[in-house]
mmCIF file of C-alpha atoms and ligand atoms in Angstrom:
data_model
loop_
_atom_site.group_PDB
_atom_site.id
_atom_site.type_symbol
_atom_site.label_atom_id
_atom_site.label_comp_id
_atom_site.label_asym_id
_atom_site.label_seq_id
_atom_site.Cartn_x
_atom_site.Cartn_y
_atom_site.Cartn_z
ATOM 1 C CA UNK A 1 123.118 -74.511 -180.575
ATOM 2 C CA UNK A 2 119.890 -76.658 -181.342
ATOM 3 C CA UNK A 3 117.138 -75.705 -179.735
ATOM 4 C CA UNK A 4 115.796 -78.416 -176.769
ATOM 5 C CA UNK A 5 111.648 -77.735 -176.342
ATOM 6 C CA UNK A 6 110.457 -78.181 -172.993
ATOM 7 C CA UNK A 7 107.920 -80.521 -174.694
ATOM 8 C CA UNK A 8 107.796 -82.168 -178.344
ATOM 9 C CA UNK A 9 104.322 -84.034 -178.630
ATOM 10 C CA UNK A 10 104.295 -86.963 -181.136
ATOM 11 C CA UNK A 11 100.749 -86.912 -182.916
ATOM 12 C CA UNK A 12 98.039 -84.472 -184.200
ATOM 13 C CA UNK A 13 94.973 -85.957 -182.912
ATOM 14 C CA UNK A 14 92.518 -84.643 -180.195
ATOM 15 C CA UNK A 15 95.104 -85.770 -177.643
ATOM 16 C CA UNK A 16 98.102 -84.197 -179.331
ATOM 17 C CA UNK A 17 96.484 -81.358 -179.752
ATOM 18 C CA UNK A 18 94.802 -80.601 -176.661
ATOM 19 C CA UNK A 19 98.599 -81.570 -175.003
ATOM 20 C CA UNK A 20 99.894 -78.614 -177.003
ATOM 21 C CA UNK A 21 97.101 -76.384 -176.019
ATOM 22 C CA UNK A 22 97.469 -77.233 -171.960
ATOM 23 C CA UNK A 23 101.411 -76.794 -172.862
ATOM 24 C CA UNK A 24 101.482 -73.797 -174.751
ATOM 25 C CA UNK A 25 98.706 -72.531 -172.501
ATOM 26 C CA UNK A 26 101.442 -72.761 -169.477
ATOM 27 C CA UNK A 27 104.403 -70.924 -171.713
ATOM 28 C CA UNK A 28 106.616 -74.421 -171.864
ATOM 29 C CA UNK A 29 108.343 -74.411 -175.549
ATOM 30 C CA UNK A 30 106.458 -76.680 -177.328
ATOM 31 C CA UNK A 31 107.107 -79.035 -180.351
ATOM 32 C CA UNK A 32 104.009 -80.915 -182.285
ATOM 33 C CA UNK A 33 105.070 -83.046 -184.890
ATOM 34 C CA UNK A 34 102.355 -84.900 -187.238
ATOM 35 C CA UNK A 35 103.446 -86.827 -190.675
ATOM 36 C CA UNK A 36 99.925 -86.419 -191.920
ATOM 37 C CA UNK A 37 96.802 -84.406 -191.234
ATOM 38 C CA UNK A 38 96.053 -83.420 -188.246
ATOM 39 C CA UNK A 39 93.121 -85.201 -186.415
ATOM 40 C CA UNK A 40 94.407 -89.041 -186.773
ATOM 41 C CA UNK A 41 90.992 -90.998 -186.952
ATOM 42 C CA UNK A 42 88.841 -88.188 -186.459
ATOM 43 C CA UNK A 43 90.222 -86.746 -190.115
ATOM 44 C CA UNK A 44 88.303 -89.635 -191.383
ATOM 45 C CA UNK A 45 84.635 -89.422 -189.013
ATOM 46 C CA UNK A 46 82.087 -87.737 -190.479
ATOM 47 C CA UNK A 47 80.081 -87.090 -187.412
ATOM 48 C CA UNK A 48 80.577 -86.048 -184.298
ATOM 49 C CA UNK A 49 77.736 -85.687 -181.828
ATOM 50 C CA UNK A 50 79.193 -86.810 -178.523
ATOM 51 C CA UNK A 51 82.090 -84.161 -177.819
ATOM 52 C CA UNK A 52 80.845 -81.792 -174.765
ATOM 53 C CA UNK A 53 79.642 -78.623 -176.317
ATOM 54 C CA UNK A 54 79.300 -79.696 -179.750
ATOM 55 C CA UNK A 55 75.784 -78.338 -180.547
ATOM 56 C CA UNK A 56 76.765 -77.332 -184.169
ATOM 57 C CA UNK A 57 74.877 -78.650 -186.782
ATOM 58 C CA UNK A 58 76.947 -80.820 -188.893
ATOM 59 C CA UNK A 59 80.068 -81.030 -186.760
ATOM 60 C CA UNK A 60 82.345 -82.916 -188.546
ATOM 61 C CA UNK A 61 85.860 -84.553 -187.546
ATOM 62 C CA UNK A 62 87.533 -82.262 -189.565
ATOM 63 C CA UNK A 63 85.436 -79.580 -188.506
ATOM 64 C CA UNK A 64 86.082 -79.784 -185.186
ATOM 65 C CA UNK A 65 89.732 -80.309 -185.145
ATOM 66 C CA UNK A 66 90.639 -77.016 -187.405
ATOM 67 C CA UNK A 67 89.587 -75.463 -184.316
ATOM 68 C CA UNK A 68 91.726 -77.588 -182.144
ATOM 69 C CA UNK A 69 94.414 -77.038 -184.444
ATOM 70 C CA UNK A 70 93.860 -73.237 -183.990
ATOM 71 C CA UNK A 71 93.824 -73.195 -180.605
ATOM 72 C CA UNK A 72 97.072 -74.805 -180.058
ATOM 73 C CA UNK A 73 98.711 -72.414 -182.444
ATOM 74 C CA UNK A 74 97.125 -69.618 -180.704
ATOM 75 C CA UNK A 75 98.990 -70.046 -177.299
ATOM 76 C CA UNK A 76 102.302 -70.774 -179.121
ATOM 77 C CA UNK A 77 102.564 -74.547 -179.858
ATOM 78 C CA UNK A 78 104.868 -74.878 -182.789
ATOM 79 C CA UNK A 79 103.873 -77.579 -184.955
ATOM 80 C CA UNK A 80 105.759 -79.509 -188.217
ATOM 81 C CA UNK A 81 105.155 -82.258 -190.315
ATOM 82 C CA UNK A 82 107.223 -84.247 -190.526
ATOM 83 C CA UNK A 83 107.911 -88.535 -190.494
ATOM 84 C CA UNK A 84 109.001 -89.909 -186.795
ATOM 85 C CA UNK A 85 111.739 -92.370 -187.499
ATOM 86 C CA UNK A 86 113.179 -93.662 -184.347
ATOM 87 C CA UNK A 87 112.987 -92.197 -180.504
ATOM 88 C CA UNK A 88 115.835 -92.061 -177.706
ATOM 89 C CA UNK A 89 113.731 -91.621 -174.708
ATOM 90 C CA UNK A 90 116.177 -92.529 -171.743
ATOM 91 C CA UNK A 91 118.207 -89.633 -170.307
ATOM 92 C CA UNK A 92 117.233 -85.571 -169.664
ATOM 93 C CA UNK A 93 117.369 -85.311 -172.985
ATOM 94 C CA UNK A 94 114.689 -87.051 -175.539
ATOM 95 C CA UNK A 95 115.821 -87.238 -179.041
ATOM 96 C CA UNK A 96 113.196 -87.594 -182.103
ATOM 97 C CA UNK A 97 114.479 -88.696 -184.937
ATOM 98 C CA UNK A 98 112.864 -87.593 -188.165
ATOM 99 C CA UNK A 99 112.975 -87.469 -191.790
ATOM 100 C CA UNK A 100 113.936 -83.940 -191.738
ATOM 101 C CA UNK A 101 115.553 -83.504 -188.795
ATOM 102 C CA UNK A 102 116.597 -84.817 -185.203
ATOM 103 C CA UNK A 103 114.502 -82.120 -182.357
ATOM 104 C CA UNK A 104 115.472 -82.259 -178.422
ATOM 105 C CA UNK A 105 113.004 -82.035 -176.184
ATOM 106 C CA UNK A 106 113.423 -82.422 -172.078
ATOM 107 C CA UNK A 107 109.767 -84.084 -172.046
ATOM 108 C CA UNK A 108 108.002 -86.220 -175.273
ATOM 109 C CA UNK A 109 104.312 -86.563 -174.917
ATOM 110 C CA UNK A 110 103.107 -89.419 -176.707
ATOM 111 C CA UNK A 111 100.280 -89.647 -178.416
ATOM 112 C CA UNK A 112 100.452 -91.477 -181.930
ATOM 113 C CA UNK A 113 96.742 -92.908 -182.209
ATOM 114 C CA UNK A 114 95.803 -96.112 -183.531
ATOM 115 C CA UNK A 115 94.915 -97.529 -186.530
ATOM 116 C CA UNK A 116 92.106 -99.329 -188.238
ATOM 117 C CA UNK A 117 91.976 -103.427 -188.227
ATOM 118 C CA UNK A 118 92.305 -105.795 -191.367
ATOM 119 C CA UNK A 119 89.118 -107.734 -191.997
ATOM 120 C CA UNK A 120 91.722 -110.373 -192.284
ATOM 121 C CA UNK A 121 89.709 -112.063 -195.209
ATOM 122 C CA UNK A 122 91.847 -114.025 -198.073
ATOM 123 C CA UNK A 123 92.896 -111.551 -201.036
ATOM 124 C CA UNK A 124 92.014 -108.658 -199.256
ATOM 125 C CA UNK A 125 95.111 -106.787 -199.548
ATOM 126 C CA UNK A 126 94.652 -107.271 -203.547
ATOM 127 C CA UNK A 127 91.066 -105.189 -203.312
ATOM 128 C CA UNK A 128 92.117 -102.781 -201.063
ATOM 129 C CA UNK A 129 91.317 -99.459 -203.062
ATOM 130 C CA UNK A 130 89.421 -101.514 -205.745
ATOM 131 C CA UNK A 131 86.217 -102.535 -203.404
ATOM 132 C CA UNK A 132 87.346 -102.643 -200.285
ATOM 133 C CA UNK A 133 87.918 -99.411 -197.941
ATOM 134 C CA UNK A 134 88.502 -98.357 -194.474
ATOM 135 C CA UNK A 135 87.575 -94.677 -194.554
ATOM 136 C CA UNK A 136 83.515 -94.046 -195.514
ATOM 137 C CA UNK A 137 84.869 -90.655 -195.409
ATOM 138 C CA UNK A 138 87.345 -90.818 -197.928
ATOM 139 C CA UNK A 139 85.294 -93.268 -200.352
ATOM 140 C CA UNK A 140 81.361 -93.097 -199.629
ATOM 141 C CA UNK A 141 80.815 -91.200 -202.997
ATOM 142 C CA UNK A 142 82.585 -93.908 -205.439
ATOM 143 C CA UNK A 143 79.462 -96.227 -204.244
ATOM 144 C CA UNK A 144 76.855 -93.844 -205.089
ATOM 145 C CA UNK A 145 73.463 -96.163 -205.757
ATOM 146 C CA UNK A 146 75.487 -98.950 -205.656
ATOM 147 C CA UNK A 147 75.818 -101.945 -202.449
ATOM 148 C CA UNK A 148 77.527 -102.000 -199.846
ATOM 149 C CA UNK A 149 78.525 -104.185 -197.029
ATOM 150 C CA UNK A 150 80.334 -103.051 -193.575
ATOM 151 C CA UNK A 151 81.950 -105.423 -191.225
ATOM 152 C CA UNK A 152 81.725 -104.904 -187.230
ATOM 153 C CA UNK A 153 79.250 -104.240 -184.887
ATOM 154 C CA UNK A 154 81.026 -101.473 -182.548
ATOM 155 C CA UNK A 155 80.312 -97.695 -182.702
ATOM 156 C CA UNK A 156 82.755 -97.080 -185.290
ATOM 157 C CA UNK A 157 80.806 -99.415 -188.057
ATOM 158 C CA UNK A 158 77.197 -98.481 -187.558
ATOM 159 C CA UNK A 159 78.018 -94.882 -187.393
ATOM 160 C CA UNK A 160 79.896 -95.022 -190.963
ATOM 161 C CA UNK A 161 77.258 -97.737 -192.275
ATOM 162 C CA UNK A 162 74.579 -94.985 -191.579
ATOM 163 C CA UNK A 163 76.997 -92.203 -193.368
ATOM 164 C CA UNK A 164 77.739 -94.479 -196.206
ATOM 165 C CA UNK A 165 73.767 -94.815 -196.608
ATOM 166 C CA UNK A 166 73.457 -91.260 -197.780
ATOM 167 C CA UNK A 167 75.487 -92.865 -200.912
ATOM 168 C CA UNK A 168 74.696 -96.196 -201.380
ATOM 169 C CA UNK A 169 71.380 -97.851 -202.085
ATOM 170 C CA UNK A 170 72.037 -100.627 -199.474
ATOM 171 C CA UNK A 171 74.072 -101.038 -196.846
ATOM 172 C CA UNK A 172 74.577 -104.594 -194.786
ATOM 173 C CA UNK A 173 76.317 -104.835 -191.586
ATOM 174 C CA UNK A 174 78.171 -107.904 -191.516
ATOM 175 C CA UNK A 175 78.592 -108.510 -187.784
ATOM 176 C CA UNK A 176 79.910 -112.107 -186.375
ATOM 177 C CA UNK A 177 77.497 -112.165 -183.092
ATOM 178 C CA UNK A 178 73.839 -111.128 -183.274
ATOM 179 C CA UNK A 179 73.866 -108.288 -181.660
ATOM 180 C CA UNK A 180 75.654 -104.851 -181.766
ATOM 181 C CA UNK A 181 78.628 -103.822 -179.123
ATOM 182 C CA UNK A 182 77.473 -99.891 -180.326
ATOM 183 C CA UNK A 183 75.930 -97.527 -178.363
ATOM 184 C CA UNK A 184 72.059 -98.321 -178.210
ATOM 185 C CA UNK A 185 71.296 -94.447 -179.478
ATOM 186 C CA UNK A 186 73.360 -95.649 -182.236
ATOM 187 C CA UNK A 187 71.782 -98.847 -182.618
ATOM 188 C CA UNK A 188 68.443 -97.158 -182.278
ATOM 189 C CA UNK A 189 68.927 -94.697 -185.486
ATOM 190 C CA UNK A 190 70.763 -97.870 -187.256
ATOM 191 C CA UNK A 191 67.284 -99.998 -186.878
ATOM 192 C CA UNK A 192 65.073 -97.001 -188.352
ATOM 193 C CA UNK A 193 67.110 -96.545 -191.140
ATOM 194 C CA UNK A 194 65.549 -98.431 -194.164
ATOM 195 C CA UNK A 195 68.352 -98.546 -196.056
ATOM 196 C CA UNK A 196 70.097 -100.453 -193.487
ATOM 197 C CA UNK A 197 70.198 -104.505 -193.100
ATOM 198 C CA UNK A 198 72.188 -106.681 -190.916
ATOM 199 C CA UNK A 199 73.969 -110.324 -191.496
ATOM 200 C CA UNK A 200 74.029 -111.602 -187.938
ATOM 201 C CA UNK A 201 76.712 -114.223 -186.498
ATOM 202 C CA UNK A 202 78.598 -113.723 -189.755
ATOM 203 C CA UNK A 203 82.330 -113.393 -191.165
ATOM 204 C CA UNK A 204 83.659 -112.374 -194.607
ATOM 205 C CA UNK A 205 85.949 -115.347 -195.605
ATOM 206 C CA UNK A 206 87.265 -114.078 -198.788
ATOM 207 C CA UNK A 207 87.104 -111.704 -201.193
ATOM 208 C CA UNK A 208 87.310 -112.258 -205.105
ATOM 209 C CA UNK A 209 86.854 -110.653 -208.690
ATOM 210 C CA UNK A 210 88.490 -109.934 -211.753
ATOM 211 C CA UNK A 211 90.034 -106.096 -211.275
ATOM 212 C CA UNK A 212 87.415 -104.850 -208.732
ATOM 213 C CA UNK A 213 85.924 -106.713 -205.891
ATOM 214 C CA UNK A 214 82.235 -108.318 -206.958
ATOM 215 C CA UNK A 215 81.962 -111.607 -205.115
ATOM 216 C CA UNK A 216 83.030 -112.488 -201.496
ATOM 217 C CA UNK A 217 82.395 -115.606 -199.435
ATOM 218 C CA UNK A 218 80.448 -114.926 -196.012
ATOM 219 C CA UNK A 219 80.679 -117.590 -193.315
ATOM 220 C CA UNK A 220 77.902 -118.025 -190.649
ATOM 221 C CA UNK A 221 79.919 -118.677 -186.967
ATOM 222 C CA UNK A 222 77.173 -121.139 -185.921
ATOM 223 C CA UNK A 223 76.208 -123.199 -188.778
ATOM 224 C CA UNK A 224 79.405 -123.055 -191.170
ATOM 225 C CA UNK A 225 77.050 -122.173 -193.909
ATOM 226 C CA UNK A 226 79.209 -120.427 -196.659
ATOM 227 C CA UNK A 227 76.559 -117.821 -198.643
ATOM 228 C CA UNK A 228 77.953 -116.498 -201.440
ATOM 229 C CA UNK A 229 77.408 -112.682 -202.242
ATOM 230 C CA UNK A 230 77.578 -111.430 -205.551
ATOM 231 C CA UNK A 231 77.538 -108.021 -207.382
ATOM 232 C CA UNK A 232 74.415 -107.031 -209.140
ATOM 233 C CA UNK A 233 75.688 -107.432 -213.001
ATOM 234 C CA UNK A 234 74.747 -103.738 -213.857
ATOM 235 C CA UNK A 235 76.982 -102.651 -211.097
ATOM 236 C CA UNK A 236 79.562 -104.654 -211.511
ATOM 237 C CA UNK A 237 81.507 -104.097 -208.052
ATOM 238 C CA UNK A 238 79.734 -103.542 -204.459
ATOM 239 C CA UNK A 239 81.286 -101.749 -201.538
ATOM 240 C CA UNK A 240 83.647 -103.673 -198.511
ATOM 241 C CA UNK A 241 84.021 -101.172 -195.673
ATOM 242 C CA UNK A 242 85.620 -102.281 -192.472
ATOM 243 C CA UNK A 243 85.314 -101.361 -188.784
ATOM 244 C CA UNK A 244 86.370 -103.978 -186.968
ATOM 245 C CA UNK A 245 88.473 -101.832 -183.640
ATOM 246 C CA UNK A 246 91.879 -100.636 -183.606
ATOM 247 C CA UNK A 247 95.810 -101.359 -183.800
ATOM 248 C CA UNK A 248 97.698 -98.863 -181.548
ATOM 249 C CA UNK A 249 100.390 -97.013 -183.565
ATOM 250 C CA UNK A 250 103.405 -98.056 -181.160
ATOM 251 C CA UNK A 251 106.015 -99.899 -183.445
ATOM 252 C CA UNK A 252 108.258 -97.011 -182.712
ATOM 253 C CA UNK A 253 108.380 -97.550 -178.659
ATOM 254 C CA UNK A 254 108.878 -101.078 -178.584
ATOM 255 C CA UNK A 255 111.601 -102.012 -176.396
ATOM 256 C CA UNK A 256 111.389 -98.495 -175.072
ATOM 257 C CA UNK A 257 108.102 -98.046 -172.987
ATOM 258 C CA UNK A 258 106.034 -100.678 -171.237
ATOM 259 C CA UNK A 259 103.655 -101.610 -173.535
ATOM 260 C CA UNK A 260 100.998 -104.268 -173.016
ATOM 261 C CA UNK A 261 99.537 -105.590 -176.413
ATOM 262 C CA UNK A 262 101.103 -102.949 -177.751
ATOM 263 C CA UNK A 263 98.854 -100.097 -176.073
ATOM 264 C CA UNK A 264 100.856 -98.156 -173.702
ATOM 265 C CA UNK A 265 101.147 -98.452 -169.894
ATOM 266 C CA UNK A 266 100.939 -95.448 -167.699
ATOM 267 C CA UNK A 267 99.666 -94.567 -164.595
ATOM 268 C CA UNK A 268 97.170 -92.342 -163.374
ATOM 269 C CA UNK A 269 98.542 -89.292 -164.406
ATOM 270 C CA UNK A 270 100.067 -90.855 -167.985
ATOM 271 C CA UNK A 271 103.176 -91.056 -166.910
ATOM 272 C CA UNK A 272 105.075 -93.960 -168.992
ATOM 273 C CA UNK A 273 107.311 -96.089 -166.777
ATOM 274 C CA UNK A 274 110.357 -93.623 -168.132
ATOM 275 C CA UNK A 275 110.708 -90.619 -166.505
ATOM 276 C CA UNK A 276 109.695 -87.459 -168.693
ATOM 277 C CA UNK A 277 107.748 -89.424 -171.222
ATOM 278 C CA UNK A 278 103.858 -89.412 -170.750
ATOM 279 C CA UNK A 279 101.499 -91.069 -173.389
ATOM 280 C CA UNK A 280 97.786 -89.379 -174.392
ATOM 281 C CA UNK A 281 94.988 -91.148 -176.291
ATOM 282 C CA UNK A 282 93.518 -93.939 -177.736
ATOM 283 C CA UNK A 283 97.202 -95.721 -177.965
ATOM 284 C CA UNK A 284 97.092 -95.956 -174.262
ATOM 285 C CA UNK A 285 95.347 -98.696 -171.875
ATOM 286 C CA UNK A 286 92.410 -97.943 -171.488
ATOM 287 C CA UNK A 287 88.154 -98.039 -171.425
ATOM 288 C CA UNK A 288 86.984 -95.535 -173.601
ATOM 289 C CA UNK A 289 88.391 -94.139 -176.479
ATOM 290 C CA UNK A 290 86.690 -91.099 -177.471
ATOM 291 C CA UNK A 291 87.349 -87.787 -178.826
ATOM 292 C CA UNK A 292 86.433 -86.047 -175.336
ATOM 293 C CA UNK A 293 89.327 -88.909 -173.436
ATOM 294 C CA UNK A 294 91.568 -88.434 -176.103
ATOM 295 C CA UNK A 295 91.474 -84.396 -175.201
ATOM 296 C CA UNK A 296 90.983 -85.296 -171.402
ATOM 297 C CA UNK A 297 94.673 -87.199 -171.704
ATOM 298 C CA UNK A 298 96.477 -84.614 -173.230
ATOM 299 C CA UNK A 299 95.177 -81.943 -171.249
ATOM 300 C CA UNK A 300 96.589 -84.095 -168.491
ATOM 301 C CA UNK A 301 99.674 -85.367 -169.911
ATOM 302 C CA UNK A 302 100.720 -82.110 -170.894
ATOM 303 C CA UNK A 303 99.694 -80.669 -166.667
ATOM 304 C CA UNK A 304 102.321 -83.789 -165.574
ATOM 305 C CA UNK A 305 105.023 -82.474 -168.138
ATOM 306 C CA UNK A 306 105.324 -79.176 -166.650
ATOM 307 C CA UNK A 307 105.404 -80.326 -163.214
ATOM 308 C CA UNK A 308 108.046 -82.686 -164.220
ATOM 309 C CA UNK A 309 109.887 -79.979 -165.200
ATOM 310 C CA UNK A 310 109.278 -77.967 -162.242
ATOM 311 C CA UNK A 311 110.256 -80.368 -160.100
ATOM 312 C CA UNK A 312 113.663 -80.763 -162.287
ATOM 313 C CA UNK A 313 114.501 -77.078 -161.809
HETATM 314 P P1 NAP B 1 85.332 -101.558 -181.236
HETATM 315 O O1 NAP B 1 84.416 -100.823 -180.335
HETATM 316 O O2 NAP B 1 86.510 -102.266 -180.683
HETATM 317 O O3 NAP B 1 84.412 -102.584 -182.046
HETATM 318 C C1 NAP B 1 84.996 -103.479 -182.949
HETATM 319 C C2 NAP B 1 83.879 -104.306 -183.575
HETATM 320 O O4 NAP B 1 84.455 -105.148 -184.555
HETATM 321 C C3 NAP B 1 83.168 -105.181 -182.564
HETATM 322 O O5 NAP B 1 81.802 -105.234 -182.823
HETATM 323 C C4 NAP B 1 83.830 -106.531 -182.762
HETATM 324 O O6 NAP B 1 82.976 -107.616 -182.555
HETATM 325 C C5 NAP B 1 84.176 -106.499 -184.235
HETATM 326 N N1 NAP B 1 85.383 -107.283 -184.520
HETATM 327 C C6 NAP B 1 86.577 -107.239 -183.889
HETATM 328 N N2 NAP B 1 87.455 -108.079 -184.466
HETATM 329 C C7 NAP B 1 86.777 -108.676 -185.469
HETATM 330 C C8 NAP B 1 87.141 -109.645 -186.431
HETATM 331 N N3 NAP B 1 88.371 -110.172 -186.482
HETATM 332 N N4 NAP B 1 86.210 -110.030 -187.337
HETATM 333 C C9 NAP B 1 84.969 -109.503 -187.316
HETATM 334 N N5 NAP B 1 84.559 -108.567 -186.428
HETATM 335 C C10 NAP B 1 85.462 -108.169 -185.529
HETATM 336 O O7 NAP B 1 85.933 -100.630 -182.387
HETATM 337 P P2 NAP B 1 85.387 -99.308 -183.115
HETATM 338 O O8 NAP B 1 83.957 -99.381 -183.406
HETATM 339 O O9 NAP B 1 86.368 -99.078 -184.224
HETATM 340 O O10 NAP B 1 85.623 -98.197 -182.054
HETATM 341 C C11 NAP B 1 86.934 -97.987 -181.518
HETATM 342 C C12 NAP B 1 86.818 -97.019 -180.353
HETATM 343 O O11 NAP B 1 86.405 -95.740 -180.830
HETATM 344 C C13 NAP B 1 85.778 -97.477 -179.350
HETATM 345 O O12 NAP B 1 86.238 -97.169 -178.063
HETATM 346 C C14 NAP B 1 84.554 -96.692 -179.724
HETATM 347 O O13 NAP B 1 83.674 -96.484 -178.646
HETATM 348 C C15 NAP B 1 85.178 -95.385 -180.215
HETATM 349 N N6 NAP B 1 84.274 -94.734 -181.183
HETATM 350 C C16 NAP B 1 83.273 -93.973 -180.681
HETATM 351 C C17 NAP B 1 82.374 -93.357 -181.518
HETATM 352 C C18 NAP B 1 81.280 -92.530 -180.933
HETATM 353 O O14 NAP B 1 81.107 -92.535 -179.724
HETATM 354 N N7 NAP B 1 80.497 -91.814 -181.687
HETATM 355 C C19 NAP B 1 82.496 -93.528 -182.901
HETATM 356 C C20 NAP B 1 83.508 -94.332 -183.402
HETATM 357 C C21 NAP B 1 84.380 -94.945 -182.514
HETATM 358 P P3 NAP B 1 82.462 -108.035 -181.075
HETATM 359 O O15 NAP B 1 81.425 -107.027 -180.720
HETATM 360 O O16 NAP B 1 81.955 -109.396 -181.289
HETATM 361 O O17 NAP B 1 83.689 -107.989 -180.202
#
């Protein structure tokens, strides 16, 4: 007979995996199933300086969630990697349908992340990968001594315009208001940095170039003024990272959770409005969306899962 898990947690992140810590942690059978790397958007952050206890020197995303991923493991989490296709969610039993394989679980924790934004520029989908990036992590060192530009103003794009500094030979914020929405110690460091300049009140209209981006059109919100920025001809090609907030990875729940905007509704205790399904994480409705939330939630999420069951018994 298949086997039905007490708990199958959708997502690797900090909430996934801190859900299959709590769960493992309280002997419930537990399934975590990732399609990628574990981590979600921390896979991609280069720093991290703000989780409690994080004192090491040059902490990375990464870093930091090898050790999560450990820790899960270590109290008996099982975890697979495979593709989430579809979800049956109403009933005692939850079914997850995969590429591999259909798993049973009598809870589903989930917690699938978000995603980055589109600048939502014209042509940029055709200089995605050929100028234009969403991951500093991924593509900081193709822009060695070259320029670059980031769009946003939040947390997200001044921390990864400082990172991508370490590469580049100048890095622009492009922010449309004139000021930031990140963290003043963030802002603070950002200001020092001589490598860093800002275009205030400012949008990137569109994109252009012949196989790799070198020109893009950048619109001032109060005037209308339409500068043109071009690559230096030695170069060639200049850098377009964006940071402009997040899309919450729900397609799969639609019609099957409440979801407002697409972020998931819970209550206090991240319980969806179907019984036995709890959502963790940045997906969910909510202020702050942080590496230390993200692990608060699942720690959570997980607790209300086996008291669900206990309750059920
Ligand atoms: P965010 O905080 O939502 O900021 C998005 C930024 O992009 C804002 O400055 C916003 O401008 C701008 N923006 C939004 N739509 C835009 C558009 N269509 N065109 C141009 N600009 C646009 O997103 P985030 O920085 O990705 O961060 C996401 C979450 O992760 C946040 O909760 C953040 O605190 C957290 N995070 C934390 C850290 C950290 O603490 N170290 C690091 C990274 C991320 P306005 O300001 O005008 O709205």
């Amino acid at each position: 007979m298949e086997k039905i898990y007490d708990v199958i947690i959708l997502g690797a992140g900090p909430a996934g995996l801190s859900a299959g810590l709590y769960a493992g942690r309280s002997r419930l059978s537990t399934l975590i199933i990732e399609k990628g790397v574990d981590g979600g958007q921390i896979a991609i952050t280069n720093e991290i300086e703000n989780y409690p206890g994080q004192v090491l020197e040059g902490e990375t995303g990464p870093s930091l969630i090898a050790r999560m991923t450990e820790q899960a493991k270590k109290f008996g989490a099982e975890r697979i990697s495979d593709t989430i296709n579809s979800v049956e969610l109403d009933g005692e039993i939850k079914k997850v349908v995969c590429s591999n394989g259909t798993y049973q679980g009598k809870t589903v924790i989930i917690a699938t992340g978000a995603k980055h934004r589109n600048i939502g520029c014209e042509n940029e989908e055709k200089f995605i990968g050929k100028g234009i990036s969403f991951c500093a992590t991924c593509d900081a060192s193709f822009f060695e001594d070259f320029e670059v530009y980031v769009v946003g103003g939040g947390d997200a794009a001044v921390e990864e315009a400082m990172y991508l500094t370490k590469f580049a030979r100048k890095v622009t914020v492009i922010h449309r208001r004139n000021e930031l929405r990140a963290a003043k110690s963030i802002q603070e460091k950002a200001f020092k940095n001589p490598k860093m300049a800002f275009m205030w009140d400012s949008v990137v209209v569109k994109v252009d170039g012949d196989e790799l981006l070198n020109k893009m059109y950048v619109k001032n919100v109060k005037t209308g003024e339409i500068t043109t920025v071009e690559a230096d001809p030695d170069d060639g090609l200049f850098g377009l990272f964006g940071f402009i907030g997040l899309l919450p990875n729900t397609e799969l729940f639609e019609g099957k959770i409440d979801l407002d905007k697409g972020y998931v509704k819970t209550d206090d205790n991240l319980h969806t409005n179907v019984p036995g399904v709890f959502a963790a994480g940045d997906l969910r409705i909510k202020v702050l969306r942080q590496v230390v939330t993200a692990a608060a939630d699942g720690a959570i999420a997980a607790t209300e899962a086996e008291h669900y069951l206990a309750h059920k018994k």
